[in-house]
Amino acid sequence: MVEIKRYKPEKKELWDNFVKGSKNGVFFFLRDYMEYHSDRFEDHSLIFFKEGELVALLPANRSGDTLFSHAGLTFGGIITDQKMDVNLMLQIFDSLKEYLKEWGFKKLLYKAIPHIYHSYLSDEDLYALFINNATLIKREVSSTIKMDVKIPFNKNIKRNRKKAENKDLSLKRSYDFDTFMGLKEEQLLKKYGKNPTHTAEEMEYLAGKFPDNIKLFAVEHNGEMVDGLLIYESENVVHAQYQGATERGMQLYASSFIYDKIINQYCQKKYFDFGISTENNGHYLNRGLIDFKERFGARSVVYDSYELKLIVMGFLMFLMVRIDIFIDLIDVGM
Protein backbone atom coordinates (compact mmCIF):
# COMPACT_ATOMS: atom_id res chain seq x y z
CA MET A 1 0.00 0.00 0.00
CA VAL A 2 1.00 3.60 -0.60
CA GLU A 3 0.93 5.69 2.57
CA ILE A 4 -0.17 9.32 2.33
CA LYS A 5 0.89 12.08 4.70
CA ARG A 6 -0.30 15.66 4.66
CA TYR A 7 2.49 18.20 4.19
CA LYS A 8 3.68 20.02 7.30
CA PRO A 9 6.27 22.81 7.54
CA GLU A 10 8.83 20.51 9.15
CA LYS A 11 8.83 18.54 5.86
CA LYS A 12 9.96 21.57 3.82
CA GLU A 13 13.49 20.31 3.16
CA LEU A 14 12.22 16.84 2.24
CA TRP A 15 9.65 18.36 -0.13
CA ASP A 16 12.04 20.81 -1.81
CA ASN A 17 14.80 18.25 -2.31
CA PHE A 18 12.39 15.85 -4.00
CA VAL A 19 11.10 18.60 -6.32
CA LYS A 20 14.67 19.51 -7.31
CA GLY A 21 15.46 15.89 -8.17
CA SER A 22 12.15 15.09 -9.85
CA LYS A 23 11.47 14.37 -13.51
CA ASN A 24 8.54 16.80 -13.83
CA GLY A 25 8.88 19.39 -11.09
CA VAL A 26 9.51 23.10 -11.58
CA PHE A 27 10.67 25.83 -9.24
CA PHE A 28 7.18 27.10 -8.39
CA PHE A 29 6.48 23.77 -6.67
CA LEU A 30 9.08 24.73 -4.07
CA ARG A 31 7.55 25.71 -0.74
CA ASP A 32 8.90 29.29 -0.75
CA TYR A 33 6.96 29.94 -3.94
CA MET A 34 3.79 28.04 -3.00
CA GLU A 35 3.44 29.77 0.33
CA TYR A 36 3.61 33.39 -0.83
CA HIS A 37 -0.20 33.26 -1.20
CA SER A 38 -0.90 30.96 1.75
CA ASP A 39 -3.41 33.49 3.08
CA ARG A 40 -5.61 32.86 0.02
CA PHE A 41 -5.44 29.07 -0.14
CA GLU A 42 -5.88 26.39 2.50
CA ASP A 43 -2.87 24.21 1.76
CA HIS A 44 -3.56 20.48 1.65
CA SER A 45 -0.46 19.24 -0.15
CA LEU A 46 0.26 15.52 0.05
CA ILE A 47 3.36 13.34 0.36
CA PHE A 48 3.30 9.71 -0.83
CA PHE A 49 5.42 6.92 0.64
CA LYS A 50 5.90 3.33 -0.49
CA GLU A 51 7.52 1.03 2.10
CA GLY A 52 8.87 4.11 3.86
CA GLU A 53 10.38 5.65 0.73
CA LEU A 54 9.19 8.99 -0.63
CA VAL A 55 7.80 8.35 -4.13
CA ALA A 56 5.64 11.34 -5.04
CA LEU A 57 4.25 14.75 -4.06
CA LEU A 58 1.00 16.53 -4.84
CA PRO A 59 0.85 20.34 -4.46
CA ALA A 60 -2.76 20.93 -3.47
CA ASN A 61 -5.24 23.09 -1.60
CA ARG A 62 -8.67 22.49 -0.15
CA SER A 63 -11.79 24.48 -0.98
CA GLY A 64 -14.94 23.04 0.59
CA ASP A 65 -15.31 19.42 -0.45
CA THR A 66 -12.87 19.76 -3.38
CA LEU A 67 -9.12 19.15 -3.50
CA PHE A 68 -7.40 21.33 -6.13
CA SER A 69 -3.97 20.58 -7.52
CA HIS A 70 -3.24 23.56 -7.09
CA ALA A 71 -5.68 26.47 -7.53
CA GLY A 72 -2.92 29.02 -6.98
CA LEU A 73 -0.54 27.57 -9.57
CA THR A 74 -0.63 27.34 -13.36
CA PHE A 75 -0.59 23.57 -12.94
CA GLY A 76 0.11 21.18 -10.10
CA GLY A 77 -0.07 17.48 -10.85
CA ILE A 78 1.72 14.62 -9.11
CA ILE A 79 5.48 15.18 -8.94
CA THR A 80 7.62 12.07 -9.39
CA ASP A 81 11.15 10.92 -10.06
CA GLN A 82 12.48 8.44 -12.61
CA LYS A 83 11.57 5.47 -10.39
CA MET A 84 7.88 6.10 -11.04
CA ASP A 85 6.12 3.52 -13.20
CA VAL A 86 2.50 2.88 -14.18
CA ASN A 87 1.81 0.22 -11.54
CA LEU A 88 3.02 2.47 -8.75
CA MET A 89 1.00 5.41 -10.07
CA LEU A 90 -2.15 3.27 -10.09
CA GLN A 91 -1.45 2.34 -6.46
CA ILE A 92 -1.03 6.04 -5.66
CA PHE A 93 -4.44 6.81 -7.12
CA ASP A 94 -6.05 3.90 -5.24
CA SER A 95 -4.68 5.23 -1.96
CA LEU A 96 -5.45 8.82 -2.92
CA LYS A 97 -9.13 8.05 -3.49
CA GLU A 98 -9.42 6.39 -0.09
CA TYR A 99 -7.59 9.26 1.58
CA LEU A 100 -9.87 11.85 0.01
CA LYS A 101 -12.99 10.00 1.11
CA GLU A 102 -11.68 9.77 4.67
CA TRP A 103 -11.12 13.54 4.69
CA GLY A 104 -14.58 14.28 3.34
CA PHE A 105 -13.64 15.28 -0.19
CA LYS A 106 -16.12 14.61 -2.99
CA LYS A 107 -13.89 15.40 -5.95
CA LEU A 108 -10.36 16.12 -7.10
CA LEU A 109 -9.65 18.84 -9.67
CA TYR A 110 -6.32 17.93 -11.23
CA LYS A 111 -4.23 20.28 -13.38
CA ALA A 112 -1.75 18.07 -15.22
CA ILE A 113 1.83 19.20 -15.79
CA PRO A 114 2.25 19.94 -19.55
CA HIS A 115 4.75 17.66 -21.23
CA ILE A 116 7.11 20.50 -22.15
CA TYR A 117 8.01 20.77 -18.45
CA HIS A 118 8.97 17.09 -18.17
CA SER A 119 12.69 16.41 -18.00
CA TYR A 120 11.86 12.72 -18.53
CA LEU A 121 8.72 10.93 -19.76
CA SER A 122 6.03 11.45 -17.12
CA ASP A 123 2.53 10.60 -18.33
CA GLU A 124 1.78 7.89 -15.78
CA ASP A 125 -0.72 10.17 -14.05
CA LEU A 126 -2.69 10.73 -17.26
CA TYR A 127 -3.16 6.99 -17.63
CA ALA A 128 -4.21 6.68 -13.99
CA LEU A 129 -6.76 9.48 -14.48
CA PHE A 130 -8.18 7.61 -17.47
CA ILE A 131 -8.37 4.29 -15.60
CA ASN A 132 -10.19 6.03 -12.75
CA ASN A 133 -12.77 7.60 -15.09
CA ALA A 134 -11.62 11.18 -14.60
CA THR A 135 -13.24 13.70 -16.93
CA LEU A 136 -11.39 16.29 -19.00
CA ILE A 137 -13.02 19.56 -17.94
CA LYS A 138 -10.60 22.18 -19.23
CA ARG A 139 -8.23 22.33 -22.20
CA GLU A 140 -6.33 25.59 -22.59
CA VAL A 141 -4.13 26.31 -25.58
CA SER A 142 -0.66 27.71 -25.09
CA SER A 143 1.71 28.73 -27.88
CA THR A 144 5.23 27.34 -27.72
CA ILE A 145 8.40 27.46 -29.79
CA LYS A 146 10.46 24.26 -30.00
CA MET A 147 13.86 25.90 -29.92
CA ASP A 148 15.94 23.28 -31.76
CA VAL A 149 13.68 23.36 -34.84
CA LYS A 150 12.35 26.91 -34.81
CA ILE A 151 9.82 27.94 -37.43
CA PRO A 152 10.94 31.24 -39.00
CA PHE A 153 9.24 34.42 -37.84
CA ASN A 154 6.30 35.67 -39.88
CA LYS A 155 7.22 38.38 -42.44
CA ASN A 156 5.29 41.00 -40.44
CA ILE A 157 7.34 40.21 -37.30
CA LYS A 158 10.55 40.40 -39.32
CA ARG A 159 9.49 43.76 -40.75
CA ASN A 160 8.52 45.15 -37.32
CA ARG A 161 11.73 43.86 -35.78
CA LYS A 162 13.73 45.64 -38.46
CA LYS A 163 11.80 48.87 -37.89
CA ALA A 164 12.44 48.60 -34.13
CA GLU A 165 16.20 48.36 -34.69
CA ASN A 166 16.19 51.94 -35.97
CA LYS A 167 14.29 53.35 -32.98
CA ASP A 168 17.18 53.64 -30.51
CA LEU A 169 15.76 50.95 -28.19
CA SER A 170 17.80 49.23 -25.50
CA LEU A 171 17.15 45.99 -23.63
CA LYS A 172 18.31 45.26 -20.10
CA ARG A 173 17.39 43.21 -17.08
CA SER A 174 15.30 45.34 -14.76
CA TYR A 175 14.25 45.23 -11.12
CA ASP A 176 11.65 47.96 -11.45
CA PHE A 177 8.61 45.77 -10.82
CA ASP A 178 6.47 48.73 -9.77
CA THR A 179 6.75 50.42 -13.14
CA PHE A 180 6.35 47.22 -15.13
CA MET A 181 3.38 45.82 -13.21
CA GLY A 182 1.74 49.24 -13.28
CA LEU A 183 2.18 49.26 -17.05
CA LYS A 184 0.77 45.73 -17.32
CA GLU A 185 -2.17 46.52 -15.04
CA GLU A 186 -3.10 49.56 -17.11
CA GLN A 187 -2.94 47.51 -20.30
CA LEU A 188 -5.07 44.65 -18.94
CA LEU A 189 -7.69 46.98 -17.51
CA LYS A 190 -7.97 48.82 -20.80
CA LYS A 191 -8.23 45.69 -22.97
CA TYR A 192 -9.97 43.14 -20.72
CA GLY A 193 -11.18 44.98 -17.62
CA LYS A 194 -9.15 42.86 -15.18
CA ASN A 195 -5.96 43.00 -13.14
CA PRO A 196 -2.83 40.82 -13.35
CA THR A 197 -2.82 37.72 -11.13
CA HIS A 198 0.18 39.07 -9.19
CA THR A 199 0.82 42.46 -7.63
CA ALA A 200 4.08 44.34 -8.01
CA GLU A 201 4.93 43.56 -4.39
CA GLU A 202 4.36 39.84 -4.92
CA MET A 203 6.49 39.73 -8.05
CA GLU A 204 9.30 41.63 -6.38
CA TYR A 205 9.17 39.23 -3.43
CA LEU A 206 9.15 36.12 -5.64
CA ALA A 207 11.92 37.42 -7.89
CA GLY A 208 14.00 38.04 -4.78
CA LYS A 209 13.42 34.45 -3.65
CA PHE A 210 14.08 32.98 -7.11
CA PRO A 211 16.48 35.35 -8.92
CA ASP A 212 17.67 32.61 -11.30
CA ASN A 213 14.12 31.70 -12.31
CA ILE A 214 12.10 34.92 -12.35
CA LYS A 215 13.56 37.71 -14.45
CA LEU A 216 12.23 41.01 -15.73
CA PHE A 217 13.57 42.43 -18.97
CA ALA A 218 12.75 45.98 -20.01
CA VAL A 219 12.95 47.88 -23.30
CA GLU A 220 13.85 51.51 -22.76
CA HIS A 221 13.60 54.51 -25.06
CA ASN A 222 15.22 57.73 -23.91
CA GLY A 223 15.42 56.30 -20.39
CA GLU A 224 11.73 55.35 -20.22
CA MET A 225 10.42 51.79 -19.94
CA VAL A 226 8.22 51.30 -23.00
CA ASP A 227 7.93 47.50 -22.95
CA GLY A 228 8.72 44.67 -20.58
CA LEU A 229 8.77 40.90 -20.45
CA LEU A 230 8.67 38.96 -17.19
CA ILE A 231 9.86 35.38 -17.67
CA TYR A 232 9.73 32.22 -15.59
CA GLU A 233 12.79 30.14 -16.37
CA SER A 234 12.82 26.42 -15.57
CA GLU A 235 15.10 23.60 -16.73
CA ASN A 236 13.48 23.12 -20.13
CA VAL A 237 11.15 26.07 -20.57
CA VAL A 238 11.30 29.84 -20.69
CA HIS A 239 7.74 30.99 -20.05
CA ALA A 240 6.47 34.50 -20.77
CA GLN A 241 4.55 35.19 -17.58
CA TYR A 242 3.74 38.83 -18.36
CA GLN A 243 4.45 41.11 -21.31
CA GLY A 244 3.23 44.64 -21.69
CA ALA A 245 3.94 47.81 -23.62
CA THR A 246 3.01 51.47 -23.38
CA GLU A 247 1.33 53.25 -26.29
CA ARG A 248 4.74 54.66 -27.15
CA GLY A 249 6.24 51.17 -27.03
CA MET A 250 3.67 49.85 -29.50
CA GLN A 251 4.45 52.71 -31.88
CA LEU A 252 8.14 51.76 -31.66
CA TYR A 253 7.45 48.04 -32.33
CA ALA A 254 9.03 47.24 -28.97
CA SER A 255 7.15 43.94 -28.56
CA SER A 256 8.70 42.44 -31.70
CA PHE A 257 12.06 43.78 -30.49
CA ILE A 258 11.90 42.25 -27.01
CA TYR A 259 10.57 38.85 -28.05
CA ASP A 260 13.21 38.55 -30.77
CA LYS A 261 16.00 39.37 -28.31
CA ILE A 262 14.78 37.08 -25.50
CA ILE A 263 13.95 34.11 -27.74
CA ASN A 264 17.45 34.24 -29.21
CA GLN A 265 19.04 34.82 -25.80
CA TYR A 266 17.51 31.55 -24.56
CA CYS A 267 18.17 29.47 -27.67
CA GLN A 268 19.80 26.76 -25.51
CA LYS A 269 16.48 25.98 -23.82
CA LYS A 270 14.12 23.34 -25.25
CA TYR A 271 11.03 25.54 -25.35
CA PHE A 272 9.89 29.14 -25.27
CA ASP A 273 6.29 29.26 -24.06
CA PHE A 274 4.13 32.34 -24.68
CA GLY A 275 1.33 31.13 -22.40
CA ILE A 276 -2.35 30.50 -23.00
CA SER A 277 -4.72 32.43 -25.25
CA THR A 278 -7.98 30.94 -23.97
CA GLU A 279 -10.67 31.74 -21.41
CA ASN A 280 -13.81 30.05 -20.09
CA ASN A 281 -12.08 26.70 -19.49
CA GLY A 282 -10.66 26.77 -23.00
CA HIS A 283 -13.97 27.30 -24.81
CA TYR A 284 -13.12 30.87 -25.82
CA LEU A 285 -10.06 31.43 -27.98
CA ASN A 286 -8.58 34.92 -28.26
CA ARG A 287 -7.80 34.64 -31.96
CA GLY A 288 -5.93 37.92 -32.21
CA LEU A 289 -3.66 37.04 -29.29
CA ILE A 290 -2.82 33.55 -30.51
CA ASP A 291 -2.22 34.87 -34.03
CA PHE A 292 0.37 37.29 -32.63
CA LYS A 293 2.19 34.45 -30.84
CA GLU A 294 2.09 32.13 -33.84
CA ARG A 295 3.72 34.81 -35.99
CA PHE A 296 6.90 34.07 -34.00
CA GLY A 297 6.72 30.41 -35.04
CA ALA A 298 4.97 29.19 -31.91
CA ARG A 299 2.63 26.20 -32.14
CA SER A 300 0.10 24.66 -29.78
CA VAL A 301 0.62 22.87 -26.47
CA VAL A 302 -2.42 22.12 -24.32
CA TYR A 303 -2.79 22.64 -20.58
CA ASP A 304 -5.34 20.05 -19.40
CA SER A 305 -7.42 19.84 -16.22
CA TYR A 306 -9.41 16.83 -15.02
CA GLU A 307 -12.19 16.18 -12.54
CA LEU A 308 -12.20 12.96 -10.55
CA LYS A 309 -15.46 12.41 -8.69
CA LEU A 310 -15.41 10.16 -5.66
CA ILE A 311 -18.14 7.59 -5.07
CA VAL A 312 -19.45 7.98 -1.54
CA MET A 313 -20.19 4.56 -0.04
CA GLY A 314 -23.46 5.67 1.52
CA PHE A 315 -24.78 6.73 -1.84
CA LEU A 316 -23.50 3.54 -3.44
CA MET A 317 -25.31 1.39 -0.87
CA PHE A 318 -28.49 3.41 -1.43
CA LEU A 319 -28.18 2.87 -5.18
CA MET A 320 -27.68 -0.89 -4.74
CA VAL A 321 -30.78 -1.12 -2.52
CA ARG A 322 -32.84 0.74 -5.09
CA ILE A 323 -31.63 -1.62 -7.81
CA ASP A 324 -32.57 -4.64 -5.67
CA ILE A 325 -36.06 -3.21 -5.11
CA PHE A 326 -36.44 -2.59 -8.83
CA ILE A 327 -35.40 -6.17 -9.62
CA ASP A 328 -37.90 -7.51 -7.03
CA LEU A 329 -40.68 -5.49 -8.63
CA ILE A 330 -39.84 -6.93 -12.02
CA ASP A 331 -39.90 -10.47 -10.56
CA VAL A 332 -43.32 -9.83 -8.97
CA GLY A 333 -44.66 -8.49 -12.20
CA MET A 334 -43.48 -11.56 -14.03
CSV table of C-alpha atoms in Angstrom, one decimal, residues 135-326:
chain,number,residue,atom,x,y,z
A,135,THR,CA,-13.2,13.7,-16.9
A,136,LEU,CA,-11.4,16.3,-19.0
A,137,ILE,CA,-13.0,19.6,-17.9
A,138,LYS,CA,-10.6,22.2,-19.2
A,139,ARG,CA,-8.2,22.3,-22.2
A,140,GLU,CA,-6.3,25.6,-22.6
A,141,VAL,CA,-4.1,26.3,-25.6
A,142,SER,CA,-0.7,27.7,-25.1
A,143,SER,CA,1.7,28.7,-27.9
A,144,THR,CA,5.2,27.3,-27.7
A,145,ILE,CA,8.4,27.5,-29.8
A,146,LYS,CA,10.5,24.3,-30.0
A,147,MET,CA,13.9,25.9,-29.9
A,148,ASP,CA,15.9,23.3,-31.8
A,149,VAL,CA,13.7,23.4,-34.8
A,150,LYS,CA,12.3,26.9,-34.8
A,151,ILE,CA,9.8,27.9,-37.4
A,152,PRO,CA,10.9,31.2,-39.0
A,153,PHE,CA,9.2,34.4,-37.8
A,154,ASN,CA,6.3,35.7,-39.9
A,155,LYS,CA,7.2,38.4,-42.4
A,156,ASN,CA,5.3,41.0,-40.4
A,157,ILE,CA,7.3,40.2,-37.3
A,158,LYS,CA,10.6,40.4,-39.3
A,159,ARG,CA,9.5,43.8,-40.7
A,160,ASN,CA,8.5,45.2,-37.3
A,161,ARG,CA,11.7,43.9,-35.8
A,162,LYS,CA,13.7,45.6,-38.5
A,163,LYS,CA,11.8,48.9,-37.9
A,164,ALA,CA,12.4,48.6,-34.1
A,165,GLU,CA,16.2,48.4,-34.7
A,166,ASN,CA,16.2,51.9,-36.0
A,167,LYS,CA,14.3,53.4,-33.0
A,168,ASP,CA,17.2,53.6,-30.5
A,169,LEU,CA,15.8,50.9,-28.2
A,170,SER,CA,17.8,49.2,-25.5
A,171,LEU,CA,17.1,46.0,-23.6
A,172,LYS,CA,18.3,45.3,-20.1
A,173,ARG,CA,17.4,43.2,-17.1
A,174,SER,CA,15.3,45.3,-14.8
A,175,TYR,CA,14.3,45.2,-11.1
A,176,ASP,CA,11.7,48.0,-11.5
A,177,PHE,CA,8.6,45.8,-10.8
A,178,ASP,CA,6.5,48.7,-9.8
A,179,THR,CA,6.8,50.4,-13.1
A,180,PHE,CA,6.3,47.2,-15.1
A,181,MET,CA,3.4,45.8,-13.2
A,182,GLY,CA,1.7,49.2,-13.3
A,183,LEU,CA,2.2,49.3,-17.1
A,184,LYS,CA,0.8,45.7,-17.3
A,185,GLU,CA,-2.2,46.5,-15.0
A,186,GLU,CA,-3.1,49.6,-17.1
A,187,GLN,CA,-2.9,47.5,-20.3
A,188,LEU,CA,-5.1,44.6,-18.9
A,189,LEU,CA,-7.7,47.0,-17.5
A,190,LYS,CA,-8.0,48.8,-20.8
A,191,LYS,CA,-8.2,45.7,-23.0
A,192,TYR,CA,-10.0,43.1,-20.7
A,193,GLY,CA,-11.2,45.0,-17.6
A,194,LYS,CA,-9.2,42.9,-15.2
A,195,ASN,CA,-6.0,43.0,-13.1
A,196,PRO,CA,-2.8,40.8,-13.3
A,197,THR,CA,-2.8,37.7,-11.1
A,198,HIS,CA,0.2,39.1,-9.2
A,199,THR,CA,0.8,42.5,-7.6
A,200,ALA,CA,4.1,44.3,-8.0
A,201,GLU,CA,4.9,43.6,-4.4
A,202,GLU,CA,4.4,39.8,-4.9
A,203,MET,CA,6.5,39.7,-8.1
A,204,GLU,CA,9.3,41.6,-6.4
A,205,TYR,CA,9.2,39.2,-3.4
A,206,LEU,CA,9.2,36.1,-5.6
A,207,ALA,CA,11.9,37.4,-7.9
A,208,GLY,CA,14.0,38.0,-4.8
A,209,LYS,CA,13.4,34.4,-3.6
A,210,PHE,CA,14.1,33.0,-7.1
A,211,PRO,CA,16.5,35.3,-8.9
A,212,ASP,CA,17.7,32.6,-11.3
A,213,ASN,CA,14.1,31.7,-12.3
A,214,ILE,CA,12.1,34.9,-12.3
A,215,LYS,CA,13.6,37.7,-14.4
A,216,LEU,CA,12.2,41.0,-15.7
A,217,PHE,CA,13.6,42.4,-19.0
A,218,ALA,CA,12.8,46.0,-20.0
A,219,VAL,CA,12.9,47.9,-23.3
A,220,GLU,CA,13.9,51.5,-22.8
A,221,HIS,CA,13.6,54.5,-25.1
A,222,ASN,CA,15.2,57.7,-23.9
A,223,GLY,CA,15.4,56.3,-20.4
A,224,GLU,CA,11.7,55.3,-20.2
A,225,MET,CA,10.4,51.8,-19.9
A,226,VAL,CA,8.2,51.3,-23.0
A,227,ASP,CA,7.9,47.5,-22.9
A,228,GLY,CA,8.7,44.7,-20.6
A,229,LEU,CA,8.8,40.9,-20.4
A,230,LEU,CA,8.7,39.0,-17.2
A,231,ILE,CA,9.9,35.4,-17.7
A,232,TYR,CA,9.7,32.2,-15.6
A,233,GLU,CA,12.8,30.1,-16.4
A,234,SER,CA,12.8,26.4,-15.6
A,235,GLU,CA,15.1,23.6,-16.7
A,236,ASN,CA,13.5,23.1,-20.1
A,237,VAL,CA,11.2,26.1,-20.6
A,238,VAL,CA,11.3,29.8,-20.7
A,239,HIS,CA,7.7,31.0,-20.0
A,240,ALA,CA,6.5,34.5,-20.8
A,241,GLN,CA,4.6,35.2,-17.6
A,242,TYR,CA,3.7,38.8,-18.4
A,243,GLN,CA,4.4,41.1,-21.3
A,244,GLY,CA,3.2,44.6,-21.7
A,245,ALA,CA,3.9,47.8,-23.6
A,246,THR,CA,3.0,51.5,-23.4
A,247,GLU,CA,1.3,53.3,-26.3
A,248,ARG,CA,4.7,54.7,-27.2
A,249,GLY,CA,6.2,51.2,-27.0
A,250,MET,CA,3.7,49.9,-29.5
A,251,GLN,CA,4.4,52.7,-31.9
A,252,LEU,CA,8.1,51.8,-31.7
A,253,TYR,CA,7.5,48.0,-32.3
A,254,ALA,CA,9.0,47.2,-29.0
A,255,SER,CA,7.1,43.9,-28.6
A,256,SER,CA,8.7,42.4,-31.7
A,257,PHE,CA,12.1,43.8,-30.5
A,258,ILE,CA,11.9,42.3,-27.0
A,259,TYR,CA,10.6,38.8,-28.1
A,260,ASP,CA,13.2,38.6,-30.8
A,261,LYS,CA,16.0,39.4,-28.3
A,262,ILE,CA,14.8,37.1,-25.5
A,263,ILE,CA,13.9,34.1,-27.7
A,264,ASN,CA,17.5,34.2,-29.2
A,265,GLN,CA,19.0,34.8,-25.8
A,266,TYR,CA,17.5,31.6,-24.6
A,267,CYS,CA,18.2,29.5,-27.7
A,268,GLN,CA,19.8,26.8,-25.5
A,269,LYS,CA,16.5,26.0,-23.8
A,270,LYS,CA,14.1,23.3,-25.2
A,271,TYR,CA,11.0,25.5,-25.4
A,272,PHE,CA,9.9,29.1,-25.3
A,273,ASP,CA,6.3,29.3,-24.1
A,274,PHE,CA,4.1,32.3,-24.7
A,275,GLY,CA,1.3,31.1,-22.4
A,276,ILE,CA,-2.4,30.5,-23.0
A,277,SER,CA,-4.7,32.4,-25.3
A,278,THR,CA,-8.0,30.9,-24.0
A,279,GLU,CA,-10.7,31.7,-21.4
A,280,ASN,CA,-13.8,30.0,-20.1
A,281,ASN,CA,-12.1,26.7,-19.5
A,282,GLY,CA,-10.7,26.8,-23.0
A,283,HIS,CA,-14.0,27.3,-24.8
A,284,TYR,CA,-13.1,30.9,-25.8
A,285,LEU,CA,-10.1,31.4,-28.0
A,286,ASN,CA,-8.6,34.9,-28.3
A,287,ARG,CA,-7.8,34.6,-32.0
A,288,GLY,CA,-5.9,37.9,-32.2
A,289,LEU,CA,-3.7,37.0,-29.3
A,290,ILE,CA,-2.8,33.6,-30.5
A,291,ASP,CA,-2.2,34.9,-34.0
A,292,PHE,CA,0.4,37.3,-32.6
A,293,LYS,CA,2.2,34.4,-30.8
A,294,GLU,CA,2.1,32.1,-33.8
A,295,ARG,CA,3.7,34.8,-36.0
A,296,PHE,CA,6.9,34.1,-34.0
A,297,GLY,CA,6.7,30.4,-35.0
A,298,ALA,CA,5.0,29.2,-31.9
A,299,ARG,CA,2.6,26.2,-32.1
A,300,SER,CA,0.1,24.7,-29.8
A,301,VAL,CA,0.6,22.9,-26.5
A,302,VAL,CA,-2.4,22.1,-24.3
A,303,TYR,CA,-2.8,22.6,-20.6
A,304,ASP,CA,-5.3,20.1,-19.4
A,305,SER,CA,-7.4,19.8,-16.2
A,306,TYR,CA,-9.4,16.8,-15.0
A,307,GLU,CA,-12.2,16.2,-12.5
A,308,LEU,CA,-12.2,13.0,-10.6
A,309,LYS,CA,-15.5,12.4,-8.7
A,310,LEU,CA,-15.4,10.2,-5.7
A,311,ILE,CA,-18.1,7.6,-5.1
A,312,VAL,CA,-19.5,8.0,-1.5
A,313,MET,CA,-20.2,4.6,0.0
A,314,GLY,CA,-23.5,5.7,1.5
A,315,PHE,CA,-24.8,6.7,-1.8
A,316,LEU,CA,-23.5,3.5,-3.4
A,317,MET,CA,-25.3,1.4,-0.9
A,318,PHE,CA,-28.5,3.4,-1.4
A,319,LEU,CA,-28.2,2.9,-5.2
A,320,MET,CA,-27.7,-0.9,-4.7
A,321,VAL,CA,-30.8,-1.1,-2.5
A,322,ARG,CA,-32.8,0.7,-5.1
A,323,ILE,CA,-31.6,-1.6,-7.8
A,324,ASP,CA,-32.6,-4.6,-5.7
A,325,ILE,CA,-36.1,-3.2,-5.1
A,326,PHE,CA,-36.4,-2.6,-8.8
